[in-house]
Amino acid sequence: MEVSLGALVGRLGGELLGDPDVVVRQIATLEKAGEGDLAFLANPKYRQALETSRATAFILAPKAVELTDRPRIVTPDPYLYFARAAQFFNPPRRAPAGIHPRASVASTLPASVSVGANAVIGENCVIGENCVIGPGCLIGDGARIGADSLLHPGVVVNFDCVVGERAILHSGVVIGSDGFGFARDADRHWVKIPQIGRVLIGDDVEIGANTTVDRGALGDTVIGNGVKLDNLIQIAHNVSIGDDSIMAGHSGIAGSTRVGARVMVGGQAGIAGHLHVCDDVVVSAGTIISKSVDKPGVYTAMLPQMPHTDWIRNFAHLRRLDAMAGRVRELEKKLADMEKKS
């Protein structure tokens, strides 16, 4: 795809400095860009790479506009502009409409829907216009998929679950598997609790490969509009996640926890069950949230790596930390009494 800088700015906005007739064909990094590429500078520490870049044009913040005399698009947020330009140059590939002869479909579908080989769509399903159901997908009875959604190969949306419009579900995603619910009997055997709720997913949600979202035990598990989940994430039963929240890979949320809107969760972080996390919280990577968070902000709880022998010595003290704290309080009290008598 080729486009002039003038036409690109007319479509995406920004201020153009330079020849509007200059043509660009793709987005690229500063280091790998060549002729015809549009590169961006979002972090000032890469300004040296800008000087040596072979890109035809750049996306720059106002404070970086003097770093080059080549054509540049000036915008307050170069990284966001890069994302939109990348979408423009690389529209998603969509399979052609139609049902593959090796697919099994028991519901009536719009003519605009694409269903790949070996996909299975059960009874009483509602699939929106322009959906792509990739090869090997399974859509259970009574499930609903909103218009313009894309299910990559091997996605499972179990019975009665709902996926909103413009969703992107990557390979290996499982929506609506049973939640982890068991009761113990007198003989200490585990008795399964039927999971009869659903999963309700809003519009514009993207879920990464091999992520699982469990159905509710009685009520529903709810994923809000605009939520983005990375690969290998576990969302347990009856969790709710507010609009525009985002979670990085290997993180997870235990059952019945309510997460607010615009929450950001770093990789390998975990949120315990039956908690509430308010809007606009940032959970740092590797952090465990073990009690509810009622105030927006950044929350971190982790230890840096250290030699194993050092960890053993430090942990020996950690186990006695409560007793040591008690002794310190006693000493402080004795010291205060001595100061009063002196």
mmCIF file of C-alpha atoms in Angstrom:
data_model
loop_
_atom_site.group_PDB
_atom_site.id
_atom_site.type_symbol
_atom_site.label_atom_id
_atom_site.label_comp_id
_atom_site.label_asym_id
_atom_site.label_seq_id
_atom_site.Cartn_x
_atom_site.Cartn_y
_atom_site.Cartn_z
ATOM 1 C CA MET A 1 0.000 0.000 0.000
ATOM 2 C CA GLU A 2 1.313 3.432 -0.976
ATOM 3 C CA VAL A 3 0.050 6.729 0.360
ATOM 4 C CA SER A 4 1.306 10.284 0.294
ATOM 5 C CA LEU A 5 2.120 11.937 3.604
ATOM 6 C CA GLY A 6 -0.512 14.568 2.858
ATOM 7 C CA ALA A 7 -3.181 11.909 2.401
ATOM 8 C CA LEU A 8 -2.065 10.042 5.527
ATOM 9 C CA VAL A 9 -2.261 13.181 7.659
ATOM 10 C CA GLY A 10 -5.639 13.948 6.139
ATOM 11 C CA ARG A 11 -6.806 10.558 7.356
ATOM 12 C CA LEU A 12 -5.084 10.269 10.741
ATOM 13 C CA GLY A 13 -4.466 13.882 11.735
ATOM 14 C CA GLY A 14 -1.234 15.457 12.946
ATOM 15 C CA GLU A 15 0.836 18.326 11.564
ATOM 16 C CA LEU A 16 2.970 17.654 8.493
ATOM 17 C CA LEU A 17 6.314 19.390 8.074
ATOM 18 C CA GLY A 18 7.733 18.700 4.637
ATOM 19 C CA ASP A 19 6.577 17.747 1.165
ATOM 20 C CA PRO A 20 2.992 16.376 1.276
ATOM 21 C CA ASP A 21 3.599 14.444 -1.965
ATOM 22 C CA VAL A 22 6.274 12.212 -0.436
ATOM 23 C CA VAL A 23 5.053 8.607 -0.620
ATOM 24 C CA VAL A 24 5.400 6.026 2.168
ATOM 25 C CA ARG A 25 4.546 2.339 1.956
ATOM 26 C CA GLN A 26 4.996 0.818 5.425
ATOM 27 C CA ILE A 27 5.688 1.531 9.084
ATOM 28 C CA ALA A 28 9.081 0.498 10.536
ATOM 29 C CA THR A 29 11.465 0.953 13.455
ATOM 30 C CA LEU A 30 14.161 3.595 13.288
ATOM 31 C CA GLU A 31 16.889 0.957 12.995
ATOM 32 C CA LYS A 32 15.298 -1.186 10.272
ATOM 33 C CA ALA A 33 13.532 1.487 8.228
ATOM 34 C CA GLY A 34 14.517 2.027 4.608
ATOM 35 C CA GLU A 35 13.324 4.013 1.639
ATOM 36 C CA GLY A 36 9.548 4.321 1.632
ATOM 37 C CA ASP A 37 9.199 3.585 5.346
ATOM 38 C CA LEU A 38 7.620 5.751 8.031
ATOM 39 C CA ALA A 39 9.406 5.473 11.395
ATOM 40 C CA PHE A 40 8.553 6.902 14.802
ATOM 41 C CA LEU A 41 10.409 8.258 17.823
ATOM 42 C CA ALA A 42 8.488 7.808 21.077
ATOM 43 C CA ASN A 43 11.416 7.676 23.530
ATOM 44 C CA PRO A 44 14.049 10.461 23.542
ATOM 45 C CA LYS A 45 16.827 7.967 24.358
ATOM 46 C CA TYR A 46 16.608 6.712 20.757
ATOM 47 C CA ARG A 47 17.371 10.087 19.219
ATOM 48 C CA GLN A 48 20.751 8.851 17.967
ATOM 49 C CA ALA A 49 18.959 6.117 16.038
ATOM 50 C CA LEU A 50 16.867 8.844 14.434
ATOM 51 C CA GLU A 51 19.997 10.557 13.122
ATOM 52 C CA THR A 52 21.208 7.391 11.375
ATOM 53 C CA SER A 53 17.814 6.062 10.290
ATOM 54 C CA ARG A 54 17.195 5.588 6.558
ATOM 55 C CA ALA A 55 13.445 6.169 6.865
ATOM 56 C CA THR A 56 11.740 8.412 4.335
ATOM 57 C CA ALA A 57 9.665 10.195 7.001
ATOM 58 C CA PHE A 58 9.122 10.227 10.752
ATOM 59 C CA ILE A 59 6.449 10.526 13.405
ATOM 60 C CA LEU A 60 7.698 12.889 16.123
ATOM 61 C CA ALA A 61 6.535 14.687 19.248
ATOM 62 C CA PRO A 62 6.636 18.523 19.156
ATOM 63 C CA LYS A 63 9.788 18.652 21.329
ATOM 64 C CA ALA A 64 11.637 16.418 18.838
ATOM 65 C CA VAL A 65 10.687 18.282 15.693
ATOM 66 C CA GLU A 66 14.121 19.894 15.282
ATOM 67 C CA LEU A 67 16.015 16.595 15.374
ATOM 68 C CA THR A 68 15.698 16.139 11.596
ATOM 69 C CA ASP A 69 14.934 18.173 8.519
ATOM 70 C CA ARG A 70 13.355 15.248 6.690
ATOM 71 C CA PRO A 71 9.542 15.075 6.295
ATOM 72 C CA ARG A 72 7.859 14.451 9.625
ATOM 73 C CA ILE A 73 4.419 14.193 11.132
ATOM 74 C CA VAL A 74 4.184 16.024 14.440
ATOM 75 C CA THR A 75 1.773 14.647 17.044
ATOM 76 C CA PRO A 76 1.520 14.784 20.857
ATOM 77 C CA ASP A 77 1.630 10.964 21.123
ATOM 78 C CA PRO A 78 3.918 9.375 18.486
ATOM 79 C CA TYR A 79 3.344 5.846 19.789
ATOM 80 C CA LEU A 80 -0.424 6.127 19.457
ATOM 81 C CA TYR A 81 -0.029 7.619 15.986
ATOM 82 C CA PHE A 82 2.285 4.736 15.074
ATOM 83 C CA ALA A 83 -0.408 2.255 16.184
ATOM 84 C CA ARG A 84 -3.018 3.882 13.969
ATOM 85 C CA ALA A 85 -0.623 4.154 11.028
ATOM 86 C CA ALA A 86 0.306 0.483 11.458
ATOM 87 C CA GLN A 87 -3.391 -0.427 11.292
ATOM 88 C CA PHE A 88 -3.744 1.626 8.117
ATOM 89 C CA PHE A 89 -0.807 -0.047 6.369
ATOM 90 C CA ASN A 90 -1.634 -3.538 7.644
ATOM 91 C CA PRO A 91 -5.376 -4.165 7.625
ATOM 92 C CA PRO A 92 -6.354 -7.564 9.085
ATOM 93 C CA ARG A 93 -6.556 -10.473 6.674
ATOM 94 C CA ARG A 94 -10.098 -11.787 6.426
ATOM 95 C CA ALA A 95 -11.049 -15.160 5.041
ATOM 96 C CA PRO A 96 -13.623 -15.084 2.228
ATOM 97 C CA ALA A 97 -17.269 -15.545 3.159
ATOM 98 C CA GLY A 98 -18.732 -19.011 2.969
ATOM 99 C CA ILE A 99 -18.865 -22.317 4.828
ATOM 100 C CA HIS A 100 -16.095 -24.828 4.203
ATOM 101 C CA PRO A 101 -17.431 -28.223 3.066
ATOM 102 C CA ARG A 102 -15.699 -29.921 5.993
ATOM 103 C CA ALA A 103 -17.359 -27.654 8.573
ATOM 104 C CA SER A 104 -20.369 -28.784 10.614
ATOM 105 C CA VAL A 105 -22.976 -26.044 11.040
ATOM 106 C CA ALA A 106 -26.320 -26.609 12.777
ATOM 107 C CA SER A 107 -27.441 -22.952 12.875
ATOM 108 C CA THR A 108 -28.484 -20.471 10.215
ATOM 109 C CA LEU A 109 -25.688 -18.006 9.427
ATOM 110 C CA PRO A 110 -25.556 -14.733 7.472
ATOM 111 C CA ALA A 111 -24.081 -15.072 3.996
ATOM 112 C CA SER A 112 -21.191 -12.764 4.999
ATOM 113 C CA VAL A 113 -19.833 -15.197 7.621
ATOM 114 C CA SER A 114 -16.735 -17.306 6.950
ATOM 115 C CA VAL A 115 -16.459 -20.762 8.546
ATOM 116 C CA GLY A 116 -13.216 -22.714 8.171
ATOM 117 C CA ALA A 117 -12.516 -26.407 7.752
ATOM 118 C CA ASN A 118 -13.459 -28.710 10.643
ATOM 119 C CA ALA A 119 -15.167 -25.922 12.564
ATOM 120 C CA VAL A 120 -18.301 -26.932 14.471
ATOM 121 C CA ILE A 121 -21.210 -24.581 15.154
ATOM 122 C CA GLY A 122 -23.978 -26.007 17.313
ATOM 123 C CA GLU A 123 -27.711 -25.406 17.385
ATOM 124 C CA ASN A 124 -29.450 -22.098 18.104
ATOM 125 C CA CYS A 125 -26.261 -20.075 17.711
ATOM 126 C CA VAL A 126 -26.362 -16.440 16.596
ATOM 127 C CA ILE A 127 -23.360 -15.382 14.517
ATOM 128 C CA GLY A 128 -23.185 -11.711 13.444
ATOM 129 C CA GLU A 129 -22.443 -10.312 10.009
ATOM 130 C CA ASN A 130 -18.883 -10.563 8.673
ATOM 131 C CA CYS A 131 -17.661 -12.916 11.402
ATOM 132 C CA VAL A 132 -14.738 -15.227 10.689
ATOM 133 C CA ILE A 133 -14.851 -18.591 12.450
ATOM 134 C CA GLY A 134 -11.450 -20.147 11.800
ATOM 135 C CA PRO A 135 -10.607 -23.794 11.133
ATOM 136 C CA GLY A 136 -11.177 -26.138 14.046
ATOM 137 C CA CYS A 137 -13.247 -23.714 16.131
ATOM 138 C CA LEU A 138 -16.097 -24.995 18.301
ATOM 139 C CA ILE A 139 -19.153 -22.812 18.963
ATOM 140 C CA GLY A 140 -21.459 -24.496 21.479
ATOM 141 C CA ASP A 141 -25.243 -24.590 21.366
ATOM 142 C CA GLY A 142 -26.898 -21.254 22.050
ATOM 143 C CA ALA A 143 -23.689 -19.208 21.879
ATOM 144 C CA ARG A 144 -23.714 -15.718 20.383
ATOM 145 C CA ILE A 145 -20.869 -14.029 18.470
ATOM 146 C CA GLY A 146 -21.193 -10.331 17.580
ATOM 147 C CA ALA A 147 -20.677 -8.837 14.134
ATOM 148 C CA ASP A 148 -17.181 -8.407 12.647
ATOM 149 C CA SER A 149 -15.570 -10.739 15.177
ATOM 150 C CA LEU A 150 -12.547 -12.848 14.290
ATOM 151 C CA LEU A 151 -11.946 -16.264 15.841
ATOM 152 C CA HIS A 152 -8.559 -17.672 14.922
ATOM 153 C CA PRO A 153 -8.144 -21.440 14.442
ATOM 154 C CA GLY A 154 -8.887 -23.624 17.426
ATOM 155 C CA VAL A 155 -11.028 -21.293 19.539
ATOM 156 C CA VAL A 156 -13.757 -22.737 21.787
ATOM 157 C CA VAL A 157 -16.822 -20.717 22.781
ATOM 158 C CA ASN A 158 -18.925 -23.029 24.925
ATOM 159 C CA PHE A 159 -22.713 -23.254 25.135
ATOM 160 C CA ASP A 160 -24.752 -20.118 25.896
ATOM 161 C CA CYS A 161 -21.716 -17.843 26.126
ATOM 162 C CA VAL A 162 -21.823 -14.399 24.520
ATOM 163 C CA VAL A 163 -19.025 -12.619 22.638
ATOM 164 C CA GLY A 164 -19.563 -9.006 21.584
ATOM 165 C CA GLU A 165 -18.863 -7.229 18.320
ATOM 166 C CA ARG A 166 -15.407 -6.785 16.777
ATOM 167 C CA ALA A 167 -13.845 -9.339 19.131
ATOM 168 C CA ILE A 168 -10.519 -10.989 18.321
ATOM 169 C CA LEU A 169 -9.969 -14.388 19.920
ATOM 170 C CA HIS A 170 -6.613 -16.002 19.224
ATOM 171 C CA SER A 171 -5.875 -19.704 18.843
ATOM 172 C CA GLY A 172 -6.404 -21.863 21.903
ATOM 173 C CA VAL A 173 -8.770 -19.467 23.672
ATOM 174 C CA VAL A 174 -11.434 -21.278 25.684
ATOM 175 C CA ILE A 175 -14.507 -19.300 26.677
ATOM 176 C CA GLY A 176 -16.925 -20.908 29.112
ATOM 177 C CA SER A 177 -15.039 -23.865 30.503
ATOM 178 C CA ASP A 178 -16.224 -24.976 33.951
ATOM 179 C CA GLY A 179 -15.165 -22.879 36.901
ATOM 180 C CA PHE A 180 -13.133 -24.583 39.634
ATOM 181 C CA GLY A 181 -15.934 -25.282 42.106
ATOM 182 C CA PHE A 182 -15.955 -28.207 44.550
ATOM 183 C CA ALA A 183 -17.319 -28.965 48.015
ATOM 184 C CA ARG A 184 -15.813 -31.497 50.433
ATOM 185 C CA ASP A 185 -17.866 -34.275 51.991
ATOM 186 C CA ALA A 186 -17.406 -35.976 55.342
ATOM 187 C CA ASP A 187 -15.010 -38.498 53.816
ATOM 188 C CA ARG A 188 -12.844 -35.676 52.421
ATOM 189 C CA HIS A 189 -13.857 -36.433 48.847
ATOM 190 C CA TRP A 190 -14.467 -33.567 46.446
ATOM 191 C CA VAL A 191 -18.014 -33.046 45.140
ATOM 192 C CA LYS A 192 -18.320 -31.055 41.924
ATOM 193 C CA ILE A 193 -20.527 -27.951 41.942
ATOM 194 C CA PRO A 194 -22.236 -27.591 38.546
ATOM 195 C CA GLN A 195 -21.185 -24.389 36.795
ATOM 196 C CA ILE A 196 -24.424 -23.118 35.284
ATOM 197 C CA GLY A 197 -23.561 -19.468 34.619
ATOM 198 C CA ARG A 198 -22.254 -18.004 31.366
ATOM 199 C CA VAL A 199 -19.412 -15.841 30.110
ATOM 200 C CA LEU A 200 -20.465 -12.439 28.783
ATOM 201 C CA ILE A 201 -17.825 -10.620 26.725
ATOM 202 C CA GLY A 202 -18.317 -7.022 25.583
ATOM 203 C CA ASP A 203 -17.432 -5.272 22.335
ATOM 204 C CA ASP A 204 -13.896 -4.639 21.025
ATOM 205 C CA VAL A 205 -12.306 -7.265 23.264
ATOM 206 C CA GLU A 206 -9.087 -9.059 22.283
ATOM 207 C CA ILE A 207 -8.008 -12.265 24.014
ATOM 208 C CA GLY A 208 -4.584 -13.824 23.452
ATOM 209 C CA ALA A 209 -3.622 -17.399 22.665
ATOM 210 C CA ASN A 210 -4.374 -20.139 25.213
ATOM 211 C CA THR A 211 -6.183 -17.823 27.604
ATOM 212 C CA THR A 212 -9.166 -19.267 29.459
ATOM 213 C CA VAL A 213 -12.259 -17.543 30.820
ATOM 214 C CA ASP A 214 -14.358 -19.787 33.064
ATOM 215 C CA ARG A 215 -18.146 -19.691 33.132
ATOM 216 C CA GLY A 216 -19.875 -18.588 36.310
ATOM 217 C CA ALA A 217 -21.040 -20.991 38.982
ATOM 218 C CA LEU A 218 -24.493 -19.421 39.334
ATOM 219 C CA GLY A 219 -24.150 -15.901 37.927
ATOM 220 C CA ASP A 220 -22.039 -14.875 34.931
ATOM 221 C CA THR A 221 -18.375 -14.118 34.361
ATOM 222 C CA VAL A 222 -18.269 -10.672 32.726
ATOM 223 C CA ILE A 223 -15.547 -9.110 30.537
ATOM 224 C CA GLY A 224 -16.255 -5.441 29.766
ATOM 225 C CA ASN A 225 -15.956 -3.488 26.530
ATOM 226 C CA GLY A 226 -12.468 -2.839 25.194
ATOM 227 C CA VAL A 227 -10.703 -5.279 27.536
ATOM 228 C CA LYS A 228 -7.394 -6.691 26.265
ATOM 229 C CA LEU A 229 -6.076 -9.997 27.647
ATOM 230 C CA ASP A 230 -2.642 -11.324 26.707
ATOM 231 C CA ASN A 231 -1.649 -14.971 26.160
ATOM 232 C CA LEU A 232 -1.851 -17.620 28.895
ATOM 233 C CA ILE A 233 -4.159 -15.806 31.297
ATOM 234 C CA GLN A 234 -6.664 -17.461 33.644
ATOM 235 C CA ILE A 235 -9.928 -15.672 34.468
ATOM 236 C CA ALA A 236 -11.848 -17.699 37.054
ATOM 237 C CA HIS A 237 -15.583 -18.104 37.536
ATOM 238 C CA ASN A 238 -17.774 -15.122 38.397
ATOM 239 C CA VAL A 239 -14.990 -12.602 37.869
ATOM 240 C CA SER A 240 -15.968 -9.245 36.385
ATOM 241 C CA ILE A 241 -13.498 -6.984 34.581
ATOM 242 C CA GLY A 242 -14.399 -3.360 33.824
ATOM 243 C CA ASP A 243 -14.158 -1.572 30.487
ATOM 244 C CA ASP A 244 -10.750 -0.904 28.905
ATOM 245 C CA SER A 245 -8.733 -2.915 31.415
ATOM 246 C CA ILE A 246 -5.651 -4.763 30.190
ATOM 247 C CA MET A 247 -3.683 -7.761 31.486
ATOM 248 C CA ALA A 248 -0.258 -9.060 30.449
ATOM 249 C CA GLY A 249 0.677 -12.717 30.016
ATOM 250 C CA HIS A 250 0.775 -15.333 32.798
ATOM 251 C CA SER A 251 -1.422 -13.208 35.061
ATOM 252 C CA GLY A 252 -4.643 -14.404 36.601
ATOM 253 C CA ILE A 253 -7.712 -13.501 38.628
ATOM 254 C CA ALA A 254 -9.279 -15.878 41.143
ATOM 255 C CA GLY A 255 -12.998 -16.442 41.503
ATOM 256 C CA SER A 256 -15.644 -13.810 42.265
ATOM 257 C CA THR A 257 -13.231 -10.874 42.181
ATOM 258 C CA ARG A 258 -14.456 -7.580 40.725
ATOM 259 C CA VAL A 259 -11.904 -5.547 38.774
ATOM 260 C CA GLY A 260 -12.761 -1.989 37.806
ATOM 261 C CA ALA A 261 -12.335 -0.048 34.587
ATOM 262 C CA ARG A 262 -8.983 0.940 33.070
ATOM 263 C CA VAL A 263 -7.040 -1.397 35.376
ATOM 264 C CA MET A 264 -3.603 -2.468 34.121
ATOM 265 C CA VAL A 265 -2.145 -5.785 35.331
ATOM 266 C CA GLY A 266 1.474 -6.679 34.631
ATOM 267 C CA GLY A 267 2.829 -10.060 33.620
ATOM 268 C CA GLN A 268 2.796 -12.911 36.169
ATOM 269 C CA ALA A 269 0.684 -10.851 38.557
ATOM 270 C CA GLY A 270 -2.175 -12.444 40.459
ATOM 271 C CA ILE A 271 -5.340 -11.201 42.129
ATOM 272 C CA ALA A 272 -6.841 -13.375 44.855
ATOM 273 C CA GLY A 273 -10.513 -14.314 45.011
ATOM 274 C CA HIS A 274 -13.544 -12.463 46.397
ATOM 275 C CA LEU A 275 -11.812 -9.065 46.253
ATOM 276 C CA HIS A 276 -12.599 -5.691 44.718
ATOM 277 C CA VAL A 277 -10.070 -3.659 42.730
ATOM 278 C CA CYS A 278 -11.264 -0.122 41.975
ATOM 279 C CA ASP A 279 -10.928 1.783 38.716
ATOM 280 C CA ASP A 280 -7.555 3.086 37.454
ATOM 281 C CA VAL A 281 -5.303 0.727 39.404
ATOM 282 C CA VAL A 282 -1.932 -0.428 38.039
ATOM 283 C CA VAL A 283 -0.686 -3.801 39.326
ATOM 284 C CA SER A 284 3.047 -4.188 38.707
ATOM 285 C CA ALA A 285 4.452 -7.357 37.164
ATOM 286 C CA GLY A 286 4.866 -10.246 39.598
ATOM 287 C CA THR A 287 2.654 -8.645 42.243
ATOM 288 C CA ILE A 288 0.092 -10.599 44.268
ATOM 289 C CA ILE A 289 -3.021 -8.644 45.287
ATOM 290 C CA SER A 290 -4.298 -10.379 48.436
ATOM 291 C CA LYS A 291 -6.737 -7.771 49.726
ATOM 292 C CA SER A 292 -9.122 -5.328 48.094
ATOM 293 C CA VAL A 293 -7.787 -2.114 46.561
ATOM 294 C CA ASP A 294 -10.044 0.904 47.076
ATOM 295 C CA LYS A 295 -7.770 3.726 45.927
ATOM 296 C CA PRO A 296 -6.391 4.284 42.390
ATOM 297 C CA GLY A 297 -2.641 4.099 42.001
ATOM 298 C CA VAL A 298 0.308 1.814 41.326
ATOM 299 C CA TYR A 299 0.649 -1.274 43.549
ATOM 300 C CA THR A 300 3.805 -3.385 43.772
ATOM 301 C CA ALA A 301 4.796 -6.283 46.038
ATOM 302 C CA MET A 302 7.794 -8.338 44.996
ATOM 303 C CA LEU A 303 11.359 -9.205 45.913
ATOM 304 C CA PRO A 304 14.304 -8.883 43.524
ATOM 305 C CA GLN A 305 16.329 -11.985 42.748
ATOM 306 C CA MET A 306 19.352 -12.758 44.909
ATOM 307 C CA PRO A 307 21.822 -15.630 45.353
ATOM 308 C CA HIS A 308 20.101 -18.666 46.841
ATOM 309 C CA THR A 309 22.256 -18.718 49.980
ATOM 310 C CA ASP A 310 21.376 -15.063 50.644
ATOM 311 C CA TRP A 311 17.674 -15.873 50.226
ATOM 312 C CA ILE A 312 17.915 -18.734 52.740
ATOM 313 C CA ARG A 313 19.534 -16.451 55.339
ATOM 314 C CA ASN A 314 17.038 -13.624 54.707
ATOM 315 C CA PHE A 315 14.059 -15.966 54.840
ATOM 316 C CA ALA A 316 15.235 -17.312 58.195
ATOM 317 C CA HIS A 317 14.911 -13.766 59.541
ATOM 318 C CA LEU A 318 11.616 -13.252 57.744
ATOM 319 C CA ARG A 319 10.010 -16.139 59.591
ATOM 320 C CA ARG A 320 10.910 -14.435 62.894
ATOM 321 C CA LEU A 321 9.895 -10.968 61.713
ATOM 322 C CA ASP A 322 6.708 -10.790 63.799
ATOM 323 C CA ALA A 323 8.532 -11.783 66.982
ATOM 324 C CA MET A 324 11.306 -9.291 66.225
ATOM 325 C CA ALA A 325 8.721 -6.559 65.685
ATOM 326 C CA GLY A 326 7.215 -7.373 69.089
ATOM 327 C CA ARG A 327 10.627 -7.106 70.757
ATOM 328 C CA VAL A 328 11.253 -3.761 69.067
ATOM 329 C CA ARG A 329 7.922 -2.465 70.394
ATOM 330 C CA GLU A 330 8.861 -3.604 73.919
ATOM 331 C CA LEU A 331 12.253 -1.894 73.673
ATOM 332 C CA GLU A 332 10.641 1.290 72.372
ATOM 333 C CA LYS A 333 8.223 1.255 75.335
ATOM 334 C CA LYS A 334 11.041 0.715 77.825
ATOM 335 C CA LEU A 335 13.058 3.514 76.209
ATOM 336 C CA ALA A 336 10.063 5.869 76.379
ATOM 337 C CA ASP A 337 9.593 5.020 80.104
ATOM 338 C CA MET A 338 13.270 5.691 80.793
ATOM 339 C CA GLU A 339 13.062 9.057 79.026
ATOM 340 C CA LYS A 340 10.046 10.014 81.147
ATOM 341 C CA LYS A 341 11.908 9.189 84.369
ATOM 342 C CA SER A 342 15.080 11.036 83.399
#
